[in-house]
PDB file of C-alpha atoms and ligand atoms in Angstrom:
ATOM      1  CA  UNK A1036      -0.031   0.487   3.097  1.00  0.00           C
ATOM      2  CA  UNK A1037      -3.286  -1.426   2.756  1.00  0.00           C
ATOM      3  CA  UNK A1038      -4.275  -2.943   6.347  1.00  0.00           C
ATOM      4  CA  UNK A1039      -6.520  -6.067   5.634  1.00  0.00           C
ATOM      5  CA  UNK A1040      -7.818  -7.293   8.833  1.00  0.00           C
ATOM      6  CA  UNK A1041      -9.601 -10.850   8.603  1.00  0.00           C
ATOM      7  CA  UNK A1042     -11.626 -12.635  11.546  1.00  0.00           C
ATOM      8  CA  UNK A1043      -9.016 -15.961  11.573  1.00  0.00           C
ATOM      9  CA  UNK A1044      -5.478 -16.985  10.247  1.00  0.00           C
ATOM     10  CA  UNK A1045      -7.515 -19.290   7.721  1.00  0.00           C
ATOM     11  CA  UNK A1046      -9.566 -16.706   6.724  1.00  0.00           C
ATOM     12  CA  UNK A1047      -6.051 -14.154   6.087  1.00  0.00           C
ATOM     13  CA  UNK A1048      -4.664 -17.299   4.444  1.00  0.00           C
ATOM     14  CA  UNK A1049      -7.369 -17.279   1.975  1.00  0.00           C
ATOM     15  CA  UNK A1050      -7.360 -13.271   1.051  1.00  0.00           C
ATOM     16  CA  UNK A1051      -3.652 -13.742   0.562  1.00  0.00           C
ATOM     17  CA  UNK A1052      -4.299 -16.526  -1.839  1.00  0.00           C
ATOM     18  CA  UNK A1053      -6.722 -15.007  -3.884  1.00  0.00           C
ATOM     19  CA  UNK A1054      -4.577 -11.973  -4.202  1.00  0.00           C
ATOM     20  CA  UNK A1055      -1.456 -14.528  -5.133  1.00  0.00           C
ATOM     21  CA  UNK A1056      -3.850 -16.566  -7.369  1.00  0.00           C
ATOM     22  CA  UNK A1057      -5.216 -13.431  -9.394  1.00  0.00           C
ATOM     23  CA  UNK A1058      -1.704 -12.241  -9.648  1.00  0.00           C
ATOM     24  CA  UNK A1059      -0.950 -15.977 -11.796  1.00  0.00           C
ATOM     25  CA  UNK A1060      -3.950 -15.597 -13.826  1.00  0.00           C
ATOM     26  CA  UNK A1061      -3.418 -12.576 -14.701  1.00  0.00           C
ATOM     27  CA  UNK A1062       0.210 -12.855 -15.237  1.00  0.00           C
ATOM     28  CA  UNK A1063       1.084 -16.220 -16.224  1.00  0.00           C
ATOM     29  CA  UNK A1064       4.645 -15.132 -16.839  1.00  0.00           C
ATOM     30  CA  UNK A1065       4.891 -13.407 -12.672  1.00  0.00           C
ATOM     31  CA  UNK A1066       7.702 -13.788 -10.775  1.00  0.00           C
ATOM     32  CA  UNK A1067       6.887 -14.230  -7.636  1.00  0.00           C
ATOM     33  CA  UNK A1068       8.751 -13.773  -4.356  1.00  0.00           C
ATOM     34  CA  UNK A1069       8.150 -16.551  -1.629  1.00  0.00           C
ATOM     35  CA  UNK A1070       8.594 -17.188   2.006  1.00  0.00           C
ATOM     36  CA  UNK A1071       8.819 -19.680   4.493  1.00  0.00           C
ATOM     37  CA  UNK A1072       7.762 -20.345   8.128  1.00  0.00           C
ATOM     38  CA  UNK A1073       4.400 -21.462   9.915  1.00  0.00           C
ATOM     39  CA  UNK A1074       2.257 -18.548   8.402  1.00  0.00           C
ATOM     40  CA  UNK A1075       2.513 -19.361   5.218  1.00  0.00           C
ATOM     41  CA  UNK A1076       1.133 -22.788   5.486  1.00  0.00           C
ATOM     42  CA  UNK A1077      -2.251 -22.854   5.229  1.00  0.00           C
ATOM     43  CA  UNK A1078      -1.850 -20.267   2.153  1.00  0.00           C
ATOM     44  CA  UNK A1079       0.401 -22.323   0.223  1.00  0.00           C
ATOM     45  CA  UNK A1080      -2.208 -25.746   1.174  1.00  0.00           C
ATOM     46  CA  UNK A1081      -4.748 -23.363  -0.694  1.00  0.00           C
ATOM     47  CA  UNK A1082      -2.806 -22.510  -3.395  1.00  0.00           C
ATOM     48  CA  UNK A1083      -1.340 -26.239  -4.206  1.00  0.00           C
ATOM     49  CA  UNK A1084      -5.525 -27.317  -4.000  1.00  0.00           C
ATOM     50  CA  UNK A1085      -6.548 -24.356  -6.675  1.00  0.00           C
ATOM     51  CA  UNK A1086      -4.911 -25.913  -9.414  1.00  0.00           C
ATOM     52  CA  UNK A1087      -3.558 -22.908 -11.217  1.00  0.00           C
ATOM     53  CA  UNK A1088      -0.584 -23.409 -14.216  1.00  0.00           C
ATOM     54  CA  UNK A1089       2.534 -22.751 -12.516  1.00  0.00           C
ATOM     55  CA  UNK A1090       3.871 -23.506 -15.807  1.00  0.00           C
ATOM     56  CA  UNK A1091       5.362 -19.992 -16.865  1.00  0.00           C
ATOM     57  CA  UNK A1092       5.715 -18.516 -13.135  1.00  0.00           C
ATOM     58  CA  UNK A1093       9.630 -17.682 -12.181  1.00  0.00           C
ATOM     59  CA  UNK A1094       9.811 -17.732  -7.873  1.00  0.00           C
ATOM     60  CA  UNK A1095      12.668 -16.578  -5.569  1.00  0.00           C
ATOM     61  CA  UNK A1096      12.651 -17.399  -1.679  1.00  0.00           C
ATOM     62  CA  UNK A1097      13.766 -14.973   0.493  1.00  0.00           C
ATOM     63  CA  UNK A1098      16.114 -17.125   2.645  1.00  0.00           C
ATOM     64  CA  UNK A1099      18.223 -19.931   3.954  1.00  0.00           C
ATOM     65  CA  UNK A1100      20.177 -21.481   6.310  1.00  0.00           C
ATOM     66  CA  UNK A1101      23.917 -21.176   5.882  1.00  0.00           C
ATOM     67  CA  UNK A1102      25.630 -24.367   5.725  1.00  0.00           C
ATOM     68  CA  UNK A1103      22.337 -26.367   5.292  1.00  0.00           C
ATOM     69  CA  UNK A1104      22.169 -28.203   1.977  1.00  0.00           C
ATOM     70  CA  UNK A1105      19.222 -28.547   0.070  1.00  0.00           C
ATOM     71  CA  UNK A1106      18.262 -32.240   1.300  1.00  0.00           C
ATOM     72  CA  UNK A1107      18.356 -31.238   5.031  1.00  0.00           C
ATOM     73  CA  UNK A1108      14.922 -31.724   6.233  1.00  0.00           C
ATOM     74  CA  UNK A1109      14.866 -28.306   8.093  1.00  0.00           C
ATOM     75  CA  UNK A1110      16.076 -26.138   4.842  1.00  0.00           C
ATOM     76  CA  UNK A1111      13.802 -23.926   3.652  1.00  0.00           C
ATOM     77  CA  UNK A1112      14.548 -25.955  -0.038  1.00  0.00           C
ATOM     78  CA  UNK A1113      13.016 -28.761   1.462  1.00  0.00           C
ATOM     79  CA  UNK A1114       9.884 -27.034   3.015  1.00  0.00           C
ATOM     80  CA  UNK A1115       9.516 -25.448   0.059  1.00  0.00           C
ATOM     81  CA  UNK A1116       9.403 -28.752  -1.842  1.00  0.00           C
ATOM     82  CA  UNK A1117       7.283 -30.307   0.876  1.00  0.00           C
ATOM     83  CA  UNK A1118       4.657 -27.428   1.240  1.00  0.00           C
ATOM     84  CA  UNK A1119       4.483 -26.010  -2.350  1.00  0.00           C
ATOM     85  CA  UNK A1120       6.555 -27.075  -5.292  1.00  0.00           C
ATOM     86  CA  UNK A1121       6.029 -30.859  -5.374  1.00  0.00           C
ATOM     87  CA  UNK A1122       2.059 -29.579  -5.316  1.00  0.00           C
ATOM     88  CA  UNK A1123       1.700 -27.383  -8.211  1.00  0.00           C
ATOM     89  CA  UNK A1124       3.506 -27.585 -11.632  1.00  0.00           C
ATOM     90  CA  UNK A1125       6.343 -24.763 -11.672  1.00  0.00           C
ATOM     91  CA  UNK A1126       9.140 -25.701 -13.871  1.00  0.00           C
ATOM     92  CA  UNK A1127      12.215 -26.748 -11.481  1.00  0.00           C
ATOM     93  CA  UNK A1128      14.607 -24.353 -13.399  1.00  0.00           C
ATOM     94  CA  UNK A1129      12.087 -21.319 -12.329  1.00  0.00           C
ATOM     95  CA  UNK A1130      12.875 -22.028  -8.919  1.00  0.00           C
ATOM     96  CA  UNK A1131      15.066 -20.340  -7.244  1.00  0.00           C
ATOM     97  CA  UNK A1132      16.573 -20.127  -3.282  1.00  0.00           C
ATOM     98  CA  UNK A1133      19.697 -19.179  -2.409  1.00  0.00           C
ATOM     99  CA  UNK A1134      21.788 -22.074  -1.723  1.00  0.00           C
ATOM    100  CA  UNK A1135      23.000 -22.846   2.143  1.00  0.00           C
ATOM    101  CA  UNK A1136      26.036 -24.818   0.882  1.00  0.00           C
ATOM    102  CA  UNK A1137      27.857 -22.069  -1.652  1.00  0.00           C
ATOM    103  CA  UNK A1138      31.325 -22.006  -0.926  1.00  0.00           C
ATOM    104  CA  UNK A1139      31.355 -18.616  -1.688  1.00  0.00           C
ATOM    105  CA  UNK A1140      28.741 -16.908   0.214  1.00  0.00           C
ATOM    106  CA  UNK A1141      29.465 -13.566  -1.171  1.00  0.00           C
ATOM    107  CA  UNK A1142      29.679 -13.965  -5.531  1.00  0.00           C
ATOM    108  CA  UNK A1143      26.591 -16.029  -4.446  1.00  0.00           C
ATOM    109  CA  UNK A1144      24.615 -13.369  -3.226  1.00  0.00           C
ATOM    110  CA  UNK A1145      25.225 -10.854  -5.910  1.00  0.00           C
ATOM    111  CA  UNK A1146      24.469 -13.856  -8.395  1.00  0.00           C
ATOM    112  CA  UNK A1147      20.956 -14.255  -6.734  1.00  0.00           C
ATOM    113  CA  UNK A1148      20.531 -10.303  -7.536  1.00  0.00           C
ATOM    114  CA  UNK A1149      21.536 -10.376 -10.522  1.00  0.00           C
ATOM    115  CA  UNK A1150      19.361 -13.450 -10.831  1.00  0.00           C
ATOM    116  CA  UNK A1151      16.064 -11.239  -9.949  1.00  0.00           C
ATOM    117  CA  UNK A1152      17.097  -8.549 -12.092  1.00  0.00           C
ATOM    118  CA  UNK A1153      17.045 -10.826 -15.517  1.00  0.00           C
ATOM    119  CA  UNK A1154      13.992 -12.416 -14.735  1.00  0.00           C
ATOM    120  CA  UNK A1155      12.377  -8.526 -14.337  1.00  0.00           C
ATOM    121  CA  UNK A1156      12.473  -8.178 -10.970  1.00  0.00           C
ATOM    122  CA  UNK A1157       9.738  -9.614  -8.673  1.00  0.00           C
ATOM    123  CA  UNK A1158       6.117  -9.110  -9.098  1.00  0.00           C
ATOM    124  CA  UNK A1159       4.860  -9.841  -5.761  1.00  0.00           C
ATOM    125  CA  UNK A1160       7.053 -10.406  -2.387  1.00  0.00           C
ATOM    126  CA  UNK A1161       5.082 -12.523   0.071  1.00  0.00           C
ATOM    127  CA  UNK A1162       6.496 -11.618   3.488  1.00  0.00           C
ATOM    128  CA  UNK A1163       6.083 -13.295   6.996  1.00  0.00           C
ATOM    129  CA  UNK A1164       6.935 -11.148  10.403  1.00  0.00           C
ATOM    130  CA  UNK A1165       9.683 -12.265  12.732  1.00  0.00           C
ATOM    131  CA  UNK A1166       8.366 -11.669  16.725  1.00  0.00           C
ATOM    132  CA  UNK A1167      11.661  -9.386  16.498  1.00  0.00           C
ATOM    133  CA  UNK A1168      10.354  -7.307  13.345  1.00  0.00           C
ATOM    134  CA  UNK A1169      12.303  -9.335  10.806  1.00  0.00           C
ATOM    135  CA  UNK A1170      11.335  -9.699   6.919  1.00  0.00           C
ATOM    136  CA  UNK A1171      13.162 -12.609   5.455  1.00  0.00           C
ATOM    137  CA  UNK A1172      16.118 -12.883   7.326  1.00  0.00           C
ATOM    138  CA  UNK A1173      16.244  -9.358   8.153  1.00  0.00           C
ATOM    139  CA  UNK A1174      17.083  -8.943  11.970  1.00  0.00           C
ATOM    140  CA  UNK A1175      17.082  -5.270  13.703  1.00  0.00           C
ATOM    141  CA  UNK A1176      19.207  -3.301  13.049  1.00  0.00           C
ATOM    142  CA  UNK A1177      19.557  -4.575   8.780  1.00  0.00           C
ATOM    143  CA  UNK A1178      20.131  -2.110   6.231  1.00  0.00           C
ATOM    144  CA  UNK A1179      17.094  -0.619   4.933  1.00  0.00           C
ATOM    145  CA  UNK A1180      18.554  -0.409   1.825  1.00  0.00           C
ATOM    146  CA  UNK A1181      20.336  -3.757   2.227  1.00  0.00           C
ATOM    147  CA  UNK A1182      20.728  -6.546  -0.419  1.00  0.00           C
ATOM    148  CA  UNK A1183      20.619 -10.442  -0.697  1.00  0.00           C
ATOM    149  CA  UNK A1184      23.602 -11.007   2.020  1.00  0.00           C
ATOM    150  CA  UNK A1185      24.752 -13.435   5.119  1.00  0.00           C
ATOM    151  CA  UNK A1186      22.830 -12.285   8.175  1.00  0.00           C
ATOM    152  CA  UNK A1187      23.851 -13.475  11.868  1.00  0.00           C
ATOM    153  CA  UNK A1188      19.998 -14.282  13.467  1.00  0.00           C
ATOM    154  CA  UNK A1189      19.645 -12.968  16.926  1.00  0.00           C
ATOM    155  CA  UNK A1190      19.248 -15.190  19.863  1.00  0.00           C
ATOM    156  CA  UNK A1191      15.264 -14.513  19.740  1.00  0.00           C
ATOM    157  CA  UNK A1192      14.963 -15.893  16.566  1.00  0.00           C
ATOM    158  CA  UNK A1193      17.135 -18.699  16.722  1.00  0.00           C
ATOM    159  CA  UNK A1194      14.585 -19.247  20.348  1.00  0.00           C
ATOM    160  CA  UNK A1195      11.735 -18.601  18.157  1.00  0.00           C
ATOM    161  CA  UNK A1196      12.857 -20.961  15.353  1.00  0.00           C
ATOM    162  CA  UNK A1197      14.229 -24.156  17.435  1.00  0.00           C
ATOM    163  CA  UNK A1198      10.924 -25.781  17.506  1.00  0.00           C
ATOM    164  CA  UNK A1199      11.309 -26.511  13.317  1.00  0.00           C
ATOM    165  CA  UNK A1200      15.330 -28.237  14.595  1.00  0.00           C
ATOM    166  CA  UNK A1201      14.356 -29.804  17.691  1.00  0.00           C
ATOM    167  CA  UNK A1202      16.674 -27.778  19.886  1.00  0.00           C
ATOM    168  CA  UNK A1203      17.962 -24.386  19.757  1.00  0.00           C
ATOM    169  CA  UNK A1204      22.018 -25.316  19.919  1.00  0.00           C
ATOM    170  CA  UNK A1205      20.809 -27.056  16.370  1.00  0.00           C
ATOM    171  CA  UNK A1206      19.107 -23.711  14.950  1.00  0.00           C
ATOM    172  CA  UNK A1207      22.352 -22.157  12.434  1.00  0.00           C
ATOM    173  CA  UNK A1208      23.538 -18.862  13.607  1.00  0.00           C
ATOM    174  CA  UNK A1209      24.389 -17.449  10.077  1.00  0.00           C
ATOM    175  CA  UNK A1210      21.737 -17.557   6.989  1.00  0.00           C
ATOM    176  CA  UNK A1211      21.666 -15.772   3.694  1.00  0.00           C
ATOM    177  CA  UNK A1212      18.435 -13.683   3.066  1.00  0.00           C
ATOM    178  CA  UNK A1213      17.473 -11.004  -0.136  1.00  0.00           C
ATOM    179  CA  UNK A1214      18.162  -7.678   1.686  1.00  0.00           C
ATOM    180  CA  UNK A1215      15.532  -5.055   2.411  1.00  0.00           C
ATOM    181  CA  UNK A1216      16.363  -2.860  -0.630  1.00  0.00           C
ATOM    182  CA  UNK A1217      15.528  -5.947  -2.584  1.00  0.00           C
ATOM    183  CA  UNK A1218      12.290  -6.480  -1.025  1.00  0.00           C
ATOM    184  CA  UNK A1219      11.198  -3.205  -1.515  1.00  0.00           C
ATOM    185  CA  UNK A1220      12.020  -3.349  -5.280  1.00  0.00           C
ATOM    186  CA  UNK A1221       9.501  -6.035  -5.692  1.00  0.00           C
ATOM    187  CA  UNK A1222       6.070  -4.338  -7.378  1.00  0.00           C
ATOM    188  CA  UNK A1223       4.104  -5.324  -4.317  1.00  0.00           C
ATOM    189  CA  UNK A1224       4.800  -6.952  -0.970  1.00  0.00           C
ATOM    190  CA  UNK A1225       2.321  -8.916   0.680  1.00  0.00           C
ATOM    191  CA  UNK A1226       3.316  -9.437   4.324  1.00  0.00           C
ATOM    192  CA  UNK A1227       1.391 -12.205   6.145  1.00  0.00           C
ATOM    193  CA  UNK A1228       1.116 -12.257   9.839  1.00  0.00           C
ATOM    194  CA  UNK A1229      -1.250 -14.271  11.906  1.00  0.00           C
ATOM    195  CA  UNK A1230      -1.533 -14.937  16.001  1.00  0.00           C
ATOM    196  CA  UNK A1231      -0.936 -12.846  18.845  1.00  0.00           C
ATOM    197  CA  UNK A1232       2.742 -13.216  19.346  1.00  0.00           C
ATOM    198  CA  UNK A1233       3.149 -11.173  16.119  1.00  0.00           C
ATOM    199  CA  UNK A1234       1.045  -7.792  17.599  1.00  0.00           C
ATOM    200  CA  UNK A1235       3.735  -6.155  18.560  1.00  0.00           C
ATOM    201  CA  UNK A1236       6.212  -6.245  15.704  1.00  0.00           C
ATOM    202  CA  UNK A1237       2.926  -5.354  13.641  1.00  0.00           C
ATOM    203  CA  UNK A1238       2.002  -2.864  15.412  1.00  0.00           C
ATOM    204  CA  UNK A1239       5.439  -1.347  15.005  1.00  0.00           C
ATOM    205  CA  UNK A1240       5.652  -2.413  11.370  1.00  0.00           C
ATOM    206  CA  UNK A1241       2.229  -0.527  10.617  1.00  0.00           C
ATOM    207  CA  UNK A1242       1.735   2.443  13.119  1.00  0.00           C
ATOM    208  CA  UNK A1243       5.878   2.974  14.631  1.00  0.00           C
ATOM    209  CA  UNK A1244       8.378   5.139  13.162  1.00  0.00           C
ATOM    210  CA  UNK A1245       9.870   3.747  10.201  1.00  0.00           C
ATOM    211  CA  UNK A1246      13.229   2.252  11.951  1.00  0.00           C
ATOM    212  CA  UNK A1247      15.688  -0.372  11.169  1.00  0.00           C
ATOM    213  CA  UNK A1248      15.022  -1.824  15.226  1.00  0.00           C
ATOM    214  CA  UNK A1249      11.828  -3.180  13.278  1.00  0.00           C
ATOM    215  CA  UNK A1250      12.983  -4.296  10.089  1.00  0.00           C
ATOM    216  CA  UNK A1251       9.158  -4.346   8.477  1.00  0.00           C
ATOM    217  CA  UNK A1252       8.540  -0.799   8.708  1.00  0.00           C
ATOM    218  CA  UNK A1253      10.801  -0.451   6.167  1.00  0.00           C
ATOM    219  CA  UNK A1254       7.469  -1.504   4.251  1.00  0.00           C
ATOM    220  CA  UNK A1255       6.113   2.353   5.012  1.00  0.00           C
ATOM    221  CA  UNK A1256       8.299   2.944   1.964  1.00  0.00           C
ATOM    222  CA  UNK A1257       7.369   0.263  -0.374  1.00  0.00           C
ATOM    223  CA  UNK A1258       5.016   1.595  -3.134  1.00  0.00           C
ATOM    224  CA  UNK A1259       2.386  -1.141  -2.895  1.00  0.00           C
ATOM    225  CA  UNK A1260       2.126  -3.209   0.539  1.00  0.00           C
ATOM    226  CA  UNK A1261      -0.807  -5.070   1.672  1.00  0.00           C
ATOM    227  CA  UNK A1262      -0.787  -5.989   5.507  1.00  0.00           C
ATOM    228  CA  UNK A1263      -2.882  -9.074   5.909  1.00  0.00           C
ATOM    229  CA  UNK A1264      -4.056  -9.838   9.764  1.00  0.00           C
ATOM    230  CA  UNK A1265      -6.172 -11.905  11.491  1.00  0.00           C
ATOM    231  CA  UNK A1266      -7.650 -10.343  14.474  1.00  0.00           C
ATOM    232  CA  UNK A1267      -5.089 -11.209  16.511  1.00  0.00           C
ATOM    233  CA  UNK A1268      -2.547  -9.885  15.049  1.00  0.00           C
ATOM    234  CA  UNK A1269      -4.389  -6.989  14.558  1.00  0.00           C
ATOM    235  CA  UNK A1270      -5.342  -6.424  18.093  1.00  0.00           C
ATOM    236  CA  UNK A1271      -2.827  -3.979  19.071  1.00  0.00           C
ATOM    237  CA  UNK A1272      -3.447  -1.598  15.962  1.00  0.00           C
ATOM    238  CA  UNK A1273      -4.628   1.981  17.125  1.00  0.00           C
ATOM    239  CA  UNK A1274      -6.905   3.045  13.641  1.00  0.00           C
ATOM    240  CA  UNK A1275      -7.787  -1.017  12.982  1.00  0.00           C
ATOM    241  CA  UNK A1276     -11.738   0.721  12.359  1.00  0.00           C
ATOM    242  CA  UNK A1277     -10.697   2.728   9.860  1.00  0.00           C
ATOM    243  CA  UNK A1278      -8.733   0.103   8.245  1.00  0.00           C
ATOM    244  CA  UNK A1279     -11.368  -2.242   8.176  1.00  0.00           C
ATOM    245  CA  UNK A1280     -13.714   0.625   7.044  1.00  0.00           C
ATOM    246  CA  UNK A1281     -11.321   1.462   3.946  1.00  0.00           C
ATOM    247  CA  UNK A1282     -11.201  -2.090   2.998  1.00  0.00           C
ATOM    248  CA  UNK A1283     -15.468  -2.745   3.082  1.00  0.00           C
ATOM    249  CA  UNK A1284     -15.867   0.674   1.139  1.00  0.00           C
ATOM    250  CA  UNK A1285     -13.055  -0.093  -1.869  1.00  0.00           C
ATOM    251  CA  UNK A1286     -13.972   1.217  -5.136  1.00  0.00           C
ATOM    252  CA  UNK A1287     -15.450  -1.624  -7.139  1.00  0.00           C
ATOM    253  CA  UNK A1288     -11.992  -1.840  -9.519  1.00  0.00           C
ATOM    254  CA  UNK A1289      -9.965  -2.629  -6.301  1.00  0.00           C
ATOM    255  CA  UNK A1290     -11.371  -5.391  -5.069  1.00  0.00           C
ATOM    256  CA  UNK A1291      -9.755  -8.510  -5.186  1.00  0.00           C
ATOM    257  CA  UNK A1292     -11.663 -11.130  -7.103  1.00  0.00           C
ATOM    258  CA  UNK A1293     -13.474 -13.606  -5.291  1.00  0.00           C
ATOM    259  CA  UNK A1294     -12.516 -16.885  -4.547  1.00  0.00           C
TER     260      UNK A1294
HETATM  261  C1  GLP B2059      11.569 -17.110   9.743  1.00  0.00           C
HETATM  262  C2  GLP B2059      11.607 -16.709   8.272  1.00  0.00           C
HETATM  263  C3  GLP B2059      10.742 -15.497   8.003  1.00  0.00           C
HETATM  264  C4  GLP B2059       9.390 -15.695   8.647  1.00  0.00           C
HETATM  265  C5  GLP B2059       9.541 -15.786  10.137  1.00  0.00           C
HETATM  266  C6  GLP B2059       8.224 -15.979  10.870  1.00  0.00           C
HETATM  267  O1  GLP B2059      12.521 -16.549  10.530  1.00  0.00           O
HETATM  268  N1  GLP B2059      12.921 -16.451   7.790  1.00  0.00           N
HETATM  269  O2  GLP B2059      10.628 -15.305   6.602  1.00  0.00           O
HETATM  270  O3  GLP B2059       8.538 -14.633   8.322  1.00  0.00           O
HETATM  271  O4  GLP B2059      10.368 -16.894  10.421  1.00  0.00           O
HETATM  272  O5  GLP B2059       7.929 -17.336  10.932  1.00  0.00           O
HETATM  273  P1  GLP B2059       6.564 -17.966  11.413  1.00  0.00           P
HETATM  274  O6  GLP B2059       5.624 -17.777  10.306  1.00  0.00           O
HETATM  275  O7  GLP B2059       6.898 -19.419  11.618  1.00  0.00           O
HETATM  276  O8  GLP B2059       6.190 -17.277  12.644  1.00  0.00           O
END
């Protein structure tokens, strides 16, 4: 894992854009693994203002609500649209998110696999942290070697997420999310986490056993994952020196380009 610890959530916004927007310059043709929630935002305002050519990039989101369509202000379709798509120009038939309405949840899921598979599988995941631990939809407990399936989210999350419905009885108890065997297939995962209500479930992600009780340690196994932090979510990391230490000595040929 490469722990990148940054002074603010803007300033870990803008590392995890520059490593996104290399990744499209370099690779016009990426496919590129996307997320939704509050932690994202300021990263995808950055990325819709950099004017890259979204032309040739594929994306897959991690999640959805089950039994929320696509025009439902709270689906993760429509943030998506709202926060990112309608901003840059990705081709609409690049786009993918599994779809809340499918009347069969189940051939849908193995469809979206499938989907990943013929478009190469996914470049670069971009990953948010539950308070719980979760990736995607991935509650304690998941699979680690799960795949895109429907999840039931646990009463924390559904707590955690009512503020985006208005109330918590309106928060769906059932969503569809990739599974975490298909997150770690993706080349690299780049898990965002900013704020001090995420410490713990880094800390347990970075420096706890690897254990399905917190879903994102799973990442100890993924070949290539970058852990980007502001200080806050950084404060309860026992070895954040040496983190910060490997990441101001890199080897010229690792550093990401600058902005
Ligand atoms: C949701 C999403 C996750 C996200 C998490 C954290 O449950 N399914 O992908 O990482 O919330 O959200 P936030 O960034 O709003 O704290």
């Amino acid at each position: 894992m490469e722990i990148i610890i940054q002074p603010s959530a803007e300033d870990a916004a803008e590392m995890a854009e520059r490593i996104i927007s290399n990744l499209i310059i370099t690779n016009p043709q990426a496919v590129i693994g996307l997320a939704t929630g509050s932690t994202p935002l300021h990263l995808y305002r950055r990325l819709a203002a950099k004017g890259l050519d979204w032309s040739g990039i594929t994306t897959f989101n991690l999640d959805e609500y089950l039994g929320v369509g696509a025009e439902h202000p709270q689906s993760y379709h429509a943030f998506m649209q709202e926060n990112l798509f309608r901003h840059v120009n990705v081709d609409a038939k690049n786009v993918h998110l599994p779809d809340g309405m499918t009347p069969d949840p189940e051939t849908h899921c193995h469809a979206y696999e499938e989907k990943i598979r013929a478009a190469g599988g996914i470049d670069l995941q971009l990953l948010g942290i539950g308070t719980d631990g979760h990736i995607g939809f991935n509650e304690p407990t998941s699979s680690l070697s799960s795949r895109t399936r429907i999840k039931t989210l646990t009463a924390r999350t559904r707590r955690d997420n009512a503020r985006f419905f208005g109330s918590e009885k309106d928060v769906p108890f059932h969503v569809i999310t990739m599974g975490i065997g298909t997150i770690l297939e993706s080349r690299t995962a780049l898990l965002l986490a900013t704020g001090e209500n995420k410490a713990e479930a880094v800390e347990g992600a970075v420096e706890g056993a690897l254990t399905s009780m917190n879903p994102a340690s799973a990442l100890q196994l993924h070949r290539r994952a970058i852990i980007c932090l502001d200080e806050a979510a950084a404060s309860k990391l026992q070895r954040r020196d040496y983190y910060r230490w490997v990441f101001e000595n890199k080897p010229p040929w690792q550093k990401i380009p600058p902005n």
